[in-house]
XYZ file of C-alpha atoms in Angstrom:
785
model
C 122.438 10.924 -146.471
C 123.933 11.636 -150.210
C 125.521 8.418 -150.663
C 129.001 9.214 -152.921
C 131.345 6.855 -153.816
C 134.559 6.217 -151.777
C 138.340 5.160 -152.523
C 140.453 2.770 -150.780
C 144.140 2.892 -151.304
C 147.601 4.446 -150.709
C 146.945 7.667 -149.554
C 148.064 10.530 -152.040
C 151.732 11.830 -151.215
C 151.635 15.098 -150.398
C 154.604 17.438 -149.037
C 152.294 19.616 -146.835
C 149.906 16.679 -145.090
C 149.074 17.001 -141.456
C 146.442 15.649 -139.061
C 143.295 17.891 -139.279
C 141.052 15.646 -136.428
C 142.262 17.212 -132.514
C 141.662 14.823 -130.003
C 141.118 11.657 -132.103
C 142.127 9.880 -129.626
C 140.385 11.047 -127.352
C 142.553 11.712 -124.365
C 141.793 14.700 -123.398
C 138.453 13.825 -122.873
C 135.500 14.483 -125.335
C 137.512 18.434 -126.099
C 136.420 18.960 -129.662
C 134.031 16.624 -129.869
C 130.757 16.723 -129.838
C 127.303 15.438 -131.023
C 125.961 15.857 -134.645
C 123.261 18.681 -134.160
C 122.615 19.220 -137.801
C 118.717 18.411 -137.623
C 116.547 19.741 -135.411
C 115.624 15.700 -134.795
C 119.211 14.938 -134.097
C 120.070 13.948 -130.459
C 122.258 11.445 -128.119
C 124.391 11.112 -125.380
C 128.173 11.963 -125.601
C 130.795 10.232 -123.019
C 134.341 9.228 -122.215
C 134.531 5.270 -122.521
C 137.607 3.504 -121.051
C 137.100 0.884 -123.659
C 139.440 1.625 -125.517
C 141.104 0.480 -128.968
C 144.239 2.469 -127.776
C 144.989 4.392 -125.410
C 142.990 5.306 -122.323
C 140.038 6.921 -123.423
C 137.331 6.162 -126.265
C 134.056 8.278 -126.981
C 130.325 6.459 -126.551
C 127.817 7.928 -127.979
C 124.072 6.799 -126.717
C 120.436 7.771 -126.974
C 120.378 8.064 -130.806
C 117.014 9.796 -132.231
C 118.510 9.376 -135.194
C 120.946 7.389 -138.170
C 123.192 10.760 -138.169
C 123.370 11.072 -134.306
C 126.964 10.421 -133.883
C 130.582 11.852 -132.524
C 131.322 15.239 -134.350
C 134.047 17.479 -134.940
C 134.058 20.701 -137.017
C 136.895 21.071 -140.172
C 135.756 24.355 -141.296
C 138.489 26.375 -142.126
C 140.664 23.236 -142.462
C 139.469 21.377 -145.676
C 139.979 22.704 -149.152
C 137.787 21.456 -152.333
C 139.600 19.956 -155.059
C 142.291 18.151 -151.854
C 142.251 14.656 -151.120
C 142.816 12.974 -147.831
C 143.135 9.998 -145.763
C 140.701 9.143 -143.468
C 140.974 6.281 -140.212
C 139.127 5.470 -137.431
C 138.045 2.422 -135.199
C 134.717 1.966 -134.285
C 132.890 -0.557 -132.411
C 128.928 -1.889 -130.994
C 128.038 -4.136 -128.490
C 124.390 -4.028 -128.456
C 123.059 -7.626 -127.410
C 120.225 -6.950 -129.684
C 122.072 -5.965 -132.710
C 122.541 -7.397 -136.382
C 125.788 -9.825 -136.481
C 127.458 -7.031 -138.679
C 126.811 -3.440 -139.441
C 127.812 -1.130 -141.682
C 129.033 2.160 -140.832
C 130.144 6.060 -142.074
C 132.117 8.624 -141.708
C 130.475 11.564 -143.304
C 130.704 14.970 -143.782
C 128.367 17.984 -143.478
C 128.650 20.635 -145.835
C 125.529 22.672 -144.413
C 122.524 22.741 -145.180
C 121.332 19.834 -146.665
C 124.685 18.468 -148.076
C 125.993 15.128 -146.868
C 128.741 13.440 -148.502
C 128.842 9.916 -147.362
C 133.445 9.968 -147.175
C 134.386 6.017 -146.052
C 132.597 3.282 -144.978
C 133.272 -0.407 -142.916
C 131.227 -2.856 -142.051
C 131.929 -3.842 -138.291
C 131.706 -7.638 -136.745
C 128.941 -7.144 -133.504
C 131.976 -6.998 -130.158
C 134.631 -6.043 -132.278
C 136.593 -2.907 -133.386
C 136.714 -2.383 -136.941
C 138.676 0.158 -139.178
C 137.813 2.315 -141.112
C 141.083 3.620 -144.029
C 140.001 4.640 -147.292
C 140.743 8.454 -149.013
C 138.058 10.925 -150.255
C 138.249 13.718 -152.411
C 136.004 17.026 -151.849
C 134.862 18.333 -155.436
C 136.348 20.915 -156.247
C 133.161 23.118 -156.379
C 132.273 22.441 -153.415
C 131.473 24.961 -151.127
C 133.449 23.804 -147.683
C 132.926 27.118 -145.584
C 130.935 24.335 -143.329
C 132.340 21.415 -143.106
C 131.337 18.538 -139.987
C 132.719 14.949 -140.029
C 130.818 12.698 -138.279
C 129.907 9.114 -137.816
C 126.643 7.725 -138.177
C 124.703 4.397 -139.246
C 122.963 4.166 -142.877
C 120.128 6.773 -143.174
C 116.663 5.709 -142.692
C 113.616 7.678 -142.159
C 112.162 6.185 -139.213
C 114.969 4.375 -137.523
C 112.804 4.036 -134.192
C 110.579 1.609 -135.621
C 113.701 -0.901 -135.379
C 116.420 0.913 -133.206
C 118.081 -2.083 -132.247
C 119.281 -2.149 -136.425
C 119.451 1.649 -136.490
C 119.960 3.162 -133.020
C 122.662 1.022 -131.573
C 125.642 2.509 -128.911
C 128.870 2.298 -130.489
C 132.091 3.583 -129.393
C 134.328 5.538 -131.698
C 138.336 6.155 -131.184
C 141.643 6.608 -132.874
C 140.106 9.372 -135.858
C 142.388 11.004 -137.904
C 141.821 12.540 -141.419
C 145.260 13.379 -142.873
C 145.969 15.795 -146.102
C 146.693 19.179 -147.355
C 147.363 21.485 -144.662
C 144.652 23.944 -144.007
C 144.526 27.231 -145.966
C 146.050 30.414 -144.247
C 143.173 31.930 -143.322
C 141.797 34.572 -145.514
C 142.694 38.284 -144.084
C 139.684 39.956 -142.986
C 141.705 43.476 -142.681
C 140.015 46.346 -144.346
C 142.293 48.626 -145.829
C 140.096 51.236 -147.209
C 139.065 53.962 -144.677
C 135.678 53.225 -144.381
C 134.991 55.925 -142.114
C 136.354 59.268 -142.952
C 137.366 61.261 -141.006
C 135.181 63.965 -139.602
C 131.958 61.565 -140.459
C 130.920 59.723 -137.220
C 128.750 56.830 -138.998
C 129.328 53.730 -139.084
C 130.973 53.596 -135.853
C 134.083 52.192 -136.732
C 135.652 51.512 -140.356
C 137.740 48.121 -139.237
C 135.443 44.943 -138.742
C 131.568 45.112 -139.348
C 128.701 44.503 -136.810
C 124.941 44.510 -136.802
C 121.753 44.850 -135.127
C 123.258 46.700 -133.029
C 121.902 46.647 -128.937
C 122.905 49.510 -126.848
C 123.468 49.400 -123.149
C 124.625 52.557 -121.060
C 126.677 51.939 -118.152
C 128.884 53.534 -115.462
C 129.242 56.655 -118.194
C 129.481 54.378 -121.058
C 127.488 53.145 -124.231
C 128.417 49.770 -125.095
C 127.094 48.412 -128.766
C 126.436 44.828 -129.014
C 125.877 43.578 -132.698
C 126.084 40.450 -135.042
C 129.364 39.976 -135.715
C 129.318 39.953 -139.650
C 133.144 39.910 -139.564
C 132.909 36.497 -138.934
C 132.070 35.202 -142.196
C 134.090 38.066 -144.203
C 137.177 36.764 -146.125
C 137.596 38.756 -149.326
C 139.537 37.497 -152.632
C 143.033 38.867 -152.027
C 142.819 39.876 -155.741
C 139.193 41.236 -156.262
C 138.786 42.244 -152.278
C 135.138 41.004 -152.975
C 133.896 38.534 -149.942
C 131.474 35.893 -150.749
C 127.836 37.234 -149.794
C 127.495 36.578 -146.075
C 126.532 33.712 -144.528
C 124.302 33.933 -140.968
C 124.647 30.167 -140.336
C 127.848 30.733 -139.760
C 127.826 33.206 -137.571
C 127.922 32.417 -133.302
C 129.480 35.217 -131.914
C 128.996 38.675 -130.893
C 131.107 41.986 -130.794
C 131.038 44.548 -128.721
C 131.910 47.914 -128.742
C 132.034 51.182 -125.840
C 132.535 54.780 -126.253
C 132.387 57.228 -123.395
C 131.790 60.482 -126.038
C 130.553 58.192 -129.251
C 132.513 59.164 -131.498
C 135.677 56.880 -130.037
C 134.632 53.526 -130.090
C 136.905 50.951 -128.165
C 136.554 47.469 -129.911
C 136.089 44.641 -126.841
C 136.089 41.915 -129.352
C 133.822 39.057 -129.739
C 132.117 36.391 -127.358
C 132.034 33.263 -128.442
C 128.341 32.500 -127.399
C 127.273 29.701 -129.719
C 129.231 26.716 -130.713
C 130.560 23.569 -129.588
C 133.249 26.113 -127.619
C 130.603 28.521 -126.773
C 129.013 29.970 -123.328
C 125.928 28.163 -124.511
C 127.728 24.733 -126.463
C 123.819 23.794 -127.193
C 122.705 26.722 -129.338
C 124.092 27.128 -132.901
C 123.718 30.559 -133.764
C 124.094 34.063 -132.050
C 122.074 37.209 -133.838
C 120.536 39.718 -133.049
C 121.688 40.573 -129.502
C 119.822 42.349 -126.913
C 121.037 43.582 -123.114
C 120.339 44.310 -120.307
C 121.078 44.504 -116.480
C 119.245 43.695 -113.322
C 120.228 43.372 -109.626
C 119.630 39.451 -108.301
C 119.908 38.364 -105.330
C 121.962 41.432 -104.538
C 124.476 40.949 -107.477
C 124.346 43.227 -110.480
C 123.978 41.325 -113.466
C 123.970 41.424 -117.218
C 121.914 39.255 -119.520
C 123.053 39.260 -123.230
C 119.725 37.624 -125.025
C 120.083 36.058 -128.979
C 118.350 34.390 -131.777
C 119.479 30.646 -132.340
C 118.878 31.183 -135.222
C 115.928 31.506 -136.407
C 114.572 28.627 -134.707
C 114.808 29.789 -130.898
C 116.359 31.871 -128.586
C 118.848 32.173 -125.456
C 120.259 34.090 -122.762
C 123.637 34.265 -121.101
C 124.598 36.087 -117.964
C 127.704 38.024 -117.195
C 129.571 39.893 -114.280
C 130.096 43.020 -116.515
C 129.119 44.243 -119.763
C 132.256 42.453 -120.992
C 132.127 39.279 -119.242
C 132.907 36.833 -118.048
C 129.624 35.149 -119.316
C 128.218 31.920 -118.592
C 124.928 29.848 -119.518
C 122.368 29.461 -116.638
C 120.470 27.494 -118.685
C 120.920 23.632 -120.328
C 118.495 24.703 -122.853
C 117.000 27.544 -125.414
C 114.599 30.363 -123.193
C 112.200 30.777 -125.852
C 110.904 27.892 -128.735
C 108.529 25.831 -129.439
C 107.187 24.601 -125.684
C 106.966 28.638 -124.946
C 103.394 29.583 -124.090
C 101.536 32.294 -126.551
C 104.330 31.667 -129.097
C 103.119 28.420 -131.022
C 102.449 30.347 -134.239
C 105.340 32.322 -134.830
C 107.240 31.586 -137.334
C 110.684 33.047 -136.498
C 111.469 32.932 -132.443
C 114.354 35.611 -132.501
C 115.652 38.721 -132.113
C 115.235 38.771 -128.488
C 115.319 42.365 -126.927
C 114.488 42.294 -123.319
C 113.492 45.752 -121.204
C 112.937 46.179 -117.411
C 110.634 48.277 -115.799
C 111.257 51.081 -113.389
C 109.482 48.860 -110.576
C 112.164 46.208 -111.201
C 109.904 43.802 -113.759
C 110.865 42.260 -116.736
C 109.980 41.844 -120.163
C 110.571 39.944 -123.427
C 109.863 40.997 -126.747
C 110.999 38.009 -129.583
C 109.213 36.817 -133.147
C 109.201 37.726 -136.802
C 108.620 35.721 -140.181
C 106.042 35.126 -141.772
C 102.094 35.306 -140.880
C 99.955 32.158 -139.993
C 97.912 30.694 -143.177
C 95.115 30.429 -141.583
C 94.511 34.183 -141.186
C 92.608 36.073 -144.590
C 95.447 37.144 -146.987
C 95.073 41.359 -146.410
C 95.561 40.048 -142.164
C 99.210 37.918 -143.213
C 99.723 41.111 -144.852
C 98.894 44.353 -142.944
C 98.569 42.980 -139.100
C 100.417 39.840 -139.119
C 100.786 39.036 -135.244
C 104.045 37.300 -135.769
C 105.786 39.051 -132.547
C 105.261 38.150 -129.014
C 106.048 39.842 -125.245
C 106.416 37.766 -122.422
C 106.944 38.563 -118.693
C 110.840 37.240 -117.560
C 110.634 35.756 -113.820
C 113.188 37.457 -111.180
C 115.829 35.101 -112.288
C 115.927 36.810 -115.976
C 116.325 33.367 -117.184
C 113.130 32.197 -117.012
C 110.092 33.025 -118.542
C 106.625 33.640 -116.857
C 102.958 33.337 -117.958
C 102.478 33.159 -121.894
C 103.291 35.567 -124.633
C 101.358 38.158 -125.734
C 100.811 39.227 -129.527
C 102.358 42.704 -130.746
C 100.215 43.613 -133.570
C 102.601 45.926 -135.372
C 101.725 46.455 -138.883
C 103.211 44.903 -141.404
C 105.454 43.372 -138.752
C 108.828 41.335 -139.756
C 111.316 41.447 -136.918
C 113.585 43.093 -134.498
C 111.077 44.091 -131.504
C 112.517 46.327 -129.100
C 110.870 48.488 -126.467
C 112.011 51.504 -124.500
C 110.315 53.899 -122.083
C 109.825 57.643 -121.881
C 108.337 59.736 -120.118
C 106.144 57.010 -118.389
C 104.792 55.832 -122.024
C 106.168 52.635 -123.862
C 107.655 52.873 -127.037
C 107.758 49.765 -129.545
C 109.560 50.119 -132.880
C 109.868 46.969 -135.260
C 111.123 46.078 -139.077
C 108.719 46.143 -141.647
C 108.091 43.184 -143.613
C 108.475 42.932 -147.705
C 105.450 41.134 -148.823
C 105.491 38.262 -150.736
C 103.393 35.256 -150.119
C 104.444 34.667 -146.800
C 102.533 37.531 -146.495
C 99.520 37.206 -148.308
C 100.776 37.994 -151.820
C 99.937 40.495 -153.669
C 98.799 43.154 -150.959
C 98.618 46.450 -150.104
C 99.388 48.104 -146.687
C 96.409 50.323 -145.336
C 96.815 54.093 -145.453
C 99.837 55.412 -143.264
C 101.093 51.569 -142.980
C 104.930 51.092 -143.186
C 106.425 50.245 -146.440
C 108.896 47.448 -146.767
C 111.938 47.462 -145.000
C 110.786 50.442 -142.768
C 110.972 51.327 -138.853
C 107.519 51.441 -137.682
C 106.773 51.838 -134.207
C 103.770 51.766 -131.558
C 103.220 54.119 -128.063
C 101.559 52.077 -125.241
C 100.528 52.405 -121.738
C 101.020 48.555 -120.677
C 103.936 46.907 -121.495
C 102.428 43.833 -122.336
C 99.709 45.343 -124.574
C 100.236 46.229 -128.249
C 96.807 46.596 -130.150
C 96.986 48.142 -133.882
C 95.234 50.927 -132.511
C 98.967 52.039 -130.547
C 100.528 52.483 -134.155
C 102.279 55.755 -134.240
C 103.921 55.682 -137.620
C 107.367 54.684 -138.854
C 110.293 56.137 -137.461
C 112.562 55.399 -139.948
C 112.731 54.971 -143.724
C 114.761 52.329 -145.232
C 118.178 53.058 -145.217
C 118.558 53.095 -148.774
C 116.651 56.168 -148.879
C 119.854 57.695 -147.759
C 123.189 55.470 -148.395
C 122.102 54.941 -151.920
C 122.527 51.750 -154.195
C 123.540 48.458 -152.326
C 122.248 49.465 -148.792
C 119.120 48.383 -149.007
C 117.012 45.555 -147.430
C 116.195 44.911 -143.977
C 117.109 46.366 -140.769
C 117.005 45.822 -136.843
C 117.191 48.879 -134.399
C 117.585 49.677 -130.496
C 117.147 53.121 -128.763
C 119.061 53.867 -125.501
C 119.207 57.169 -123.433
C 122.714 58.591 -122.688
C 123.066 61.505 -120.702
C 119.393 62.837 -120.705
C 119.375 62.617 -124.900
C 117.945 59.716 -126.662
C 119.847 57.673 -129.803
C 118.324 55.248 -132.253
C 121.046 52.651 -133.712
C 120.714 50.655 -136.625
C 122.595 49.173 -139.373
C 123.193 49.449 -142.613
C 126.553 48.274 -145.820
C 128.199 51.336 -145.656
C 131.231 50.145 -145.072
C 130.472 47.195 -147.321
C 129.929 49.776 -150.007
C 132.845 51.582 -149.326
C 135.220 48.805 -150.108
C 133.367 47.232 -152.974
C 131.317 49.976 -154.414
C 127.240 50.064 -155.160
C 127.605 46.019 -155.088
C 127.103 45.011 -151.715
C 127.516 41.373 -150.177
C 125.392 41.726 -146.856
C 127.948 42.780 -144.933
C 126.550 45.514 -142.429
C 127.700 48.714 -139.997
C 126.300 50.255 -137.507
C 125.429 53.609 -137.089
C 123.455 55.540 -134.697
C 121.231 59.026 -135.014
C 120.130 61.129 -131.982
C 116.283 60.973 -131.864
C 114.155 63.575 -131.236
C 110.240 64.099 -129.645
C 107.406 66.189 -130.883
C 105.780 67.747 -127.845
C 102.412 65.133 -128.009
C 105.596 62.293 -127.531
C 105.398 60.967 -131.025
C 108.603 60.753 -132.996
C 110.039 62.451 -135.487
C 111.432 60.642 -138.284
C 115.239 59.911 -138.006
C 116.999 60.827 -140.961
C 119.864 58.481 -141.769
C 123.592 60.366 -142.382
C 127.143 59.296 -142.467
C 127.758 62.640 -140.258
C 126.115 60.617 -137.000
C 125.943 62.214 -133.748
C 127.752 65.098 -132.053
C 130.824 63.808 -129.668
C 129.447 64.563 -126.289
C 132.734 65.125 -124.696
C 136.322 65.596 -125.489
C 138.853 62.728 -125.393
C 140.512 62.383 -121.844
C 144.202 61.718 -123.587
C 146.109 61.695 -119.827
C 145.643 58.135 -118.647
C 146.456 54.617 -119.917
C 143.557 53.566 -122.548
C 143.251 50.825 -125.218
C 145.110 51.403 -128.495
C 141.807 49.801 -130.002
C 139.770 52.931 -129.252
C 139.341 54.948 -132.751
C 137.969 57.779 -134.113
C 138.833 56.366 -137.582
C 141.736 54.170 -138.900
C 142.813 52.935 -141.833
C 144.068 49.320 -142.756
C 144.545 47.866 -139.377
C 142.966 44.870 -137.216
C 142.504 43.893 -133.695
C 142.995 40.278 -131.861
C 142.799 39.215 -128.290
C 146.093 38.779 -126.486
C 146.103 36.850 -122.963
C 146.025 38.959 -120.129
C 143.287 41.574 -119.335
C 142.478 44.882 -120.171
C 144.519 47.762 -118.744
C 141.869 50.092 -118.712
C 138.983 48.217 -117.976
C 140.108 45.528 -115.550
C 141.060 41.547 -115.146
C 137.584 40.879 -115.845
C 137.578 42.598 -119.709
C 139.703 40.724 -122.392
C 142.815 42.115 -124.186
C 142.834 43.227 -127.290
C 145.521 44.639 -129.741
C 145.880 46.587 -132.892
C 147.796 44.101 -134.855
C 148.442 43.779 -138.578
C 149.935 47.508 -138.872
C 151.826 47.984 -142.174
C 153.494 51.152 -143.308
C 151.403 54.156 -144.394
C 148.487 52.389 -141.822
C 147.361 54.535 -139.394
C 144.549 55.226 -136.315
C 143.199 58.549 -135.197
C 141.001 59.644 -132.068
C 138.607 62.577 -132.258
C 138.654 65.623 -130.479
C 141.412 65.108 -127.974
C 141.767 67.615 -125.165
C 145.626 67.983 -124.285
C 144.221 71.800 -122.488
C 146.436 74.659 -122.102
C 149.127 73.920 -120.990
C 149.605 70.498 -123.297
C 151.039 67.240 -122.984
C 154.846 66.463 -122.725
C 154.776 62.851 -124.059
C 153.179 59.809 -124.963
C 153.932 56.064 -124.443
C 152.763 53.243 -126.371
C 153.106 49.507 -125.052
C 154.327 47.762 -127.982
C 155.234 43.762 -129.433
C 157.785 44.518 -132.220
C 157.543 42.579 -135.185
C 160.107 43.843 -138.000
C 162.694 46.159 -137.040
C 163.063 49.720 -137.744
C 159.432 50.980 -137.033
C 158.321 54.195 -136.006
C 155.335 55.852 -134.633
C 154.664 59.505 -135.974
C 152.158 61.432 -133.956
C 150.323 63.893 -136.030
C 147.418 66.877 -135.819
C 144.093 67.432 -137.144
C 144.763 65.303 -140.267
C 146.539 61.757 -141.293
C 149.373 64.326 -143.231
C 149.183 66.690 -140.276
C 152.509 68.423 -138.931
C 154.075 65.278 -136.673
C 154.155 66.430 -133.464
C 156.748 63.606 -131.391
C 158.059 60.261 -133.280
C 158.132 57.194 -131.727
C 161.070 54.933 -132.181
C 159.647 51.594 -131.913
C 163.199 50.153 -131.114
C 162.052 47.290 -128.250
C 163.589 43.959 -129.841
C 161.266 42.192 -131.661
C 158.416 39.650 -130.581
C 158.843 41.521 -126.862
C 156.415 43.616 -125.192
C 158.022 46.921 -124.474
C 156.897 50.589 -123.137
C 158.503 53.049 -125.989
C 158.076 56.761 -125.230
C 158.546 60.047 -127.020
C 158.808 63.660 -126.447
C 155.637 66.017 -127.656
C 156.414 69.341 -129.115
C 153.440 72.210 -129.553
C 150.613 70.259 -128.209
C 147.657 71.923 -126.497
C 144.301 72.405 -126.439
C 142.058 70.402 -128.638
C 142.482 68.378 -132.005
C 142.309 65.112 -133.395
C 145.714 62.989 -133.337
C 146.490 60.687 -135.636
C 149.025 58.200 -135.204
C 150.811 57.653 -138.829
C 152.906 54.124 -139.066
C 155.899 53.941 -140.553
C 158.798 51.203 -141.336
C 159.592 48.416 -143.942
C 157.163 47.286 -146.787
C 155.389 43.935 -146.921
C 155.867 43.361 -143.556
C 153.328 43.328 -140.410
C 155.607 46.478 -138.111
C 154.083 45.870 -134.573
C 151.275 45.170 -131.971
C 150.140 48.293 -129.933
C 148.165 47.429 -126.520
C 147.962 50.801 -125.001
C 148.768 54.534 -125.274
C 148.983 57.030 -122.559
C 150.282 60.940 -122.556
C 151.853 62.700 -120.157
C 150.768 66.397 -118.906
C 153.178 69.106 -119.067
C 154.563 70.044 -115.987
C 152.759 73.252 -114.672
C 155.012 75.867 -113.198
C 154.440 78.727 -111.422
C 156.941 81.500 -112.996
C 158.960 83.283 -110.257
C 162.291 84.638 -109.859
C 164.304 83.789 -107.212
C 167.759 85.381 -106.327
C 170.366 84.582 -102.798
C 173.162 86.438 -101.724
C 175.823 86.614 -98.632
C 176.989 89.672 -96.369
C 178.042 91.116 -93.427
C 175.797 92.771 -90.680
C 177.356 92.964 -87.230
C 180.091 91.116 -87.679
C 177.971 88.093 -88.879
C 177.030 86.664 -91.805
C 173.628 86.718 -93.475
C 171.832 84.767 -96.023
C 169.574 87.165 -98.191
C 166.744 85.638 -100.151
C 164.064 86.786 -102.383
C 161.438 85.616 -104.454
C 159.877 87.896 -107.102
C 156.166 86.462 -108.195
C 156.042 86.640 -112.104
C 152.333 85.024 -112.197
C 149.631 87.166 -113.059
C 147.401 86.479 -109.532
C 148.656 86.129 -106.351
C 150.537 82.776 -104.814
C 152.283 82.034 -101.574
C 156.104 81.862 -100.960
C 158.241 80.326 -98.575
C 161.457 81.028 -98.076
C 163.733 77.593 -96.833
C 167.593 78.267 -95.594
C 169.615 76.675 -93.377
C 169.258 78.966 -91.159
C 165.736 80.008 -90.836
C 162.237 79.804 -92.735
C 159.639 82.684 -93.915
C 156.143 82.213 -95.342
C 154.339 85.183 -96.871
C 150.990 84.710 -97.884
C 149.017 85.968 -101.240
C 151.712 87.747 -102.373
C 150.410 90.412 -105.109
C 151.914 90.173 -109.078
C 154.919 91.800 -109.600
C 155.821 92.052 -105.527
C 158.460 90.209 -103.950
C 158.921 87.897 -100.900
C 162.466 89.002 -98.907
C 164.157 87.820 -96.203
C 167.426 88.307 -94.276
C 168.899 85.146 -92.451
C 171.186 85.400 -89.765
C 173.305 82.486 -90.194
C 175.067 83.571 -86.546
C 178.624 82.944 -88.122
C 181.497 85.089 -88.792
C 181.755 82.701 -91.774
C 179.768 80.222 -93.639
C 180.387 77.659 -96.746
C 178.631 78.423 -100.700
C 175.025 77.014 -100.074
C 171.134 76.642 -101.200
C 168.260 78.433 -100.374
C 164.658 76.534 -101.344
C 161.647 78.768 -102.449
C 158.690 77.228 -102.758
C 155.583 78.498 -104.621
C 151.719 77.554 -104.054
C 149.341 79.141 -106.988
C 146.869 78.125 -108.930
C 146.952 77.975 -113.143
C 143.579 77.300 -115.176
C 141.924 76.629 -111.746
C 144.511 73.776 -111.014
C 146.240 73.855 -107.751
C 150.292 73.980 -108.694
C 153.399 74.284 -106.264
C 156.555 75.167 -107.979
C 159.830 74.293 -106.216
C 162.687 76.044 -106.725
C 166.656 76.313 -105.592
C 168.644 79.159 -105.770
C 172.636 79.251 -104.868
C 174.080 81.608 -102.657
C 177.747 82.280 -102.484
C 180.574 81.439 -99.605
C 180.635 84.373 -96.926
C 183.284 85.615 -94.499
C 183.111 88.893 -92.502
C 185.964 90.039 -90.289
C 189.991 90.399 -90.704
């Protein structure tokens, strides 16, 4: 450890001092605590103990593998550089063979190799000792990662004397008091990053990389590395520090039924102490597939746990809920056949037509045992392995994928009985044999190459078929280079290619980007011999495969385009996707922001109203519904006049809304405040009515009153007409356009009061069956003297 001085004394006086430790007394068991895992060698067991300094519980750490293997809590985002803090805690060790006294440290891990000892105490065996001191975080210290843990003084070989270095110990009553955590930096993207009319990037309100497409039940789900997790733009300049991949432990999910309007499903907390698989630290480069296991359809989401291993979690649907069937990583150094793979990451699953599943993984520097030219041209750094029927374990030995100039991002799909393996190529350098030249036809740096094989486990270099996609900078210009990651999916008879590019980052900051990537898709075309036509990256993207249906309840976080808004998870389930799906809302809605839907089909008869489920945050907010552009004609205005802070449904009538239009919801209200949150939208179709003219009269015939009812068909097609009165009914089939249905009903009375008759008309409008009911009044009638 890097020892640092510490200062004891009175705590600093600060107006907003707060305790940053959660569950410091362990009264909630081990909640928010875990064993330090900053190094691969770290390891221990953490358990609750009733031998507490105070209260009911303390933490007991046993089986320590290193001196740093101790209880840890993540303070990332809570502590601030330049601030002073007071740390207190109680610690005790009782090992019979241990020394009479032992020094312990409270230490902060700032990421990478930066460790700082904060406060120290020398404890007497069998007695509770107290940490009590202050520390100041240096003004220049990066604190995006800040993890506090308790340890014994560092030594390189603690196992040579475990009684001296690796004793069990107990911890209780931990507190770190100081400046309140800083307000989180706003991640809201205020610029229009996906321009109206363009379909790439897929979303403009957040980032996402390494997109992997899954088609299920008429929708495409896209799973992505959550690049937004570390995005923290400077409030003044709007520029964020560069992306920190070490912070990413979530996977972002979006979905679409038309490939243009995408619904944000938020993030899956995959890794980290509170993740689905807490024994992993990162979640990069997801890959997903589905399979029926033991009669139940399940979804398997694979991901890279940094560069050293890969893992899988299991879902009951494409949106979860998610569980881990494993307690250790799926792919790691013990995976047969993967020993020489430098980076055991980028797992991509594939289930063949016969139900046999496979996993493709690997990448990184080539083995130094190979000649330099081979290290460059055929690094043999990617593997294929079979999965067993459970989908959460491998079987057999991994086979080498001999992809030319391979770097990472292997992916397999099948078309017309042949298997296609795509991958990202490397950029050369010492990791790949130094200064070398690619063989003719081999990929250049940062390109997507591909192979075609008749066997999903056999990928010799002879199966290389060419470059599928050049580097994205060729299409999107300065600031958009770097490596890439792709997938291919089939949707409604067409193949699509997903990739990423920092295009949204570029629109925020110009040509200087910070590594924040955005998802794109292009249609994939094939030559007659099965080879792939090279993909051209465009902002235009793909065509919308169908018009958007507005006549239902749908999530407000469904965007074709947007400006200035963000999304957030809230309690409850999704109105559109059901109880298993998380519920998101549109938030950070300010005056002048808007969201939009592409190609909404209102039909010939049109919409009569729109309803929004909203939570007002300020008085005076409004939603204007516009057609075709953000400044287009206003066809309806929703007054968000619900009580502030409460969810409510608000409705507005619409005027002149029919046919197919882009729809913009523009938001207005007091400046400088968040106006409202939006959960769902629903449009109501205008009522369809068959045109008919009806009359009724009373007259005398033979001393009795007759009620005469007439209905004229004003429709352009035959209709059925039923005439109904208290005195009788009559039906007419196929009344021609312009013709009348008429009946004079005998009341058998000399006098009747005024009353009404009902006319029921049935027919079709635009292929839709319609029934129109009209009521007509008739006067009173009297016959005789």
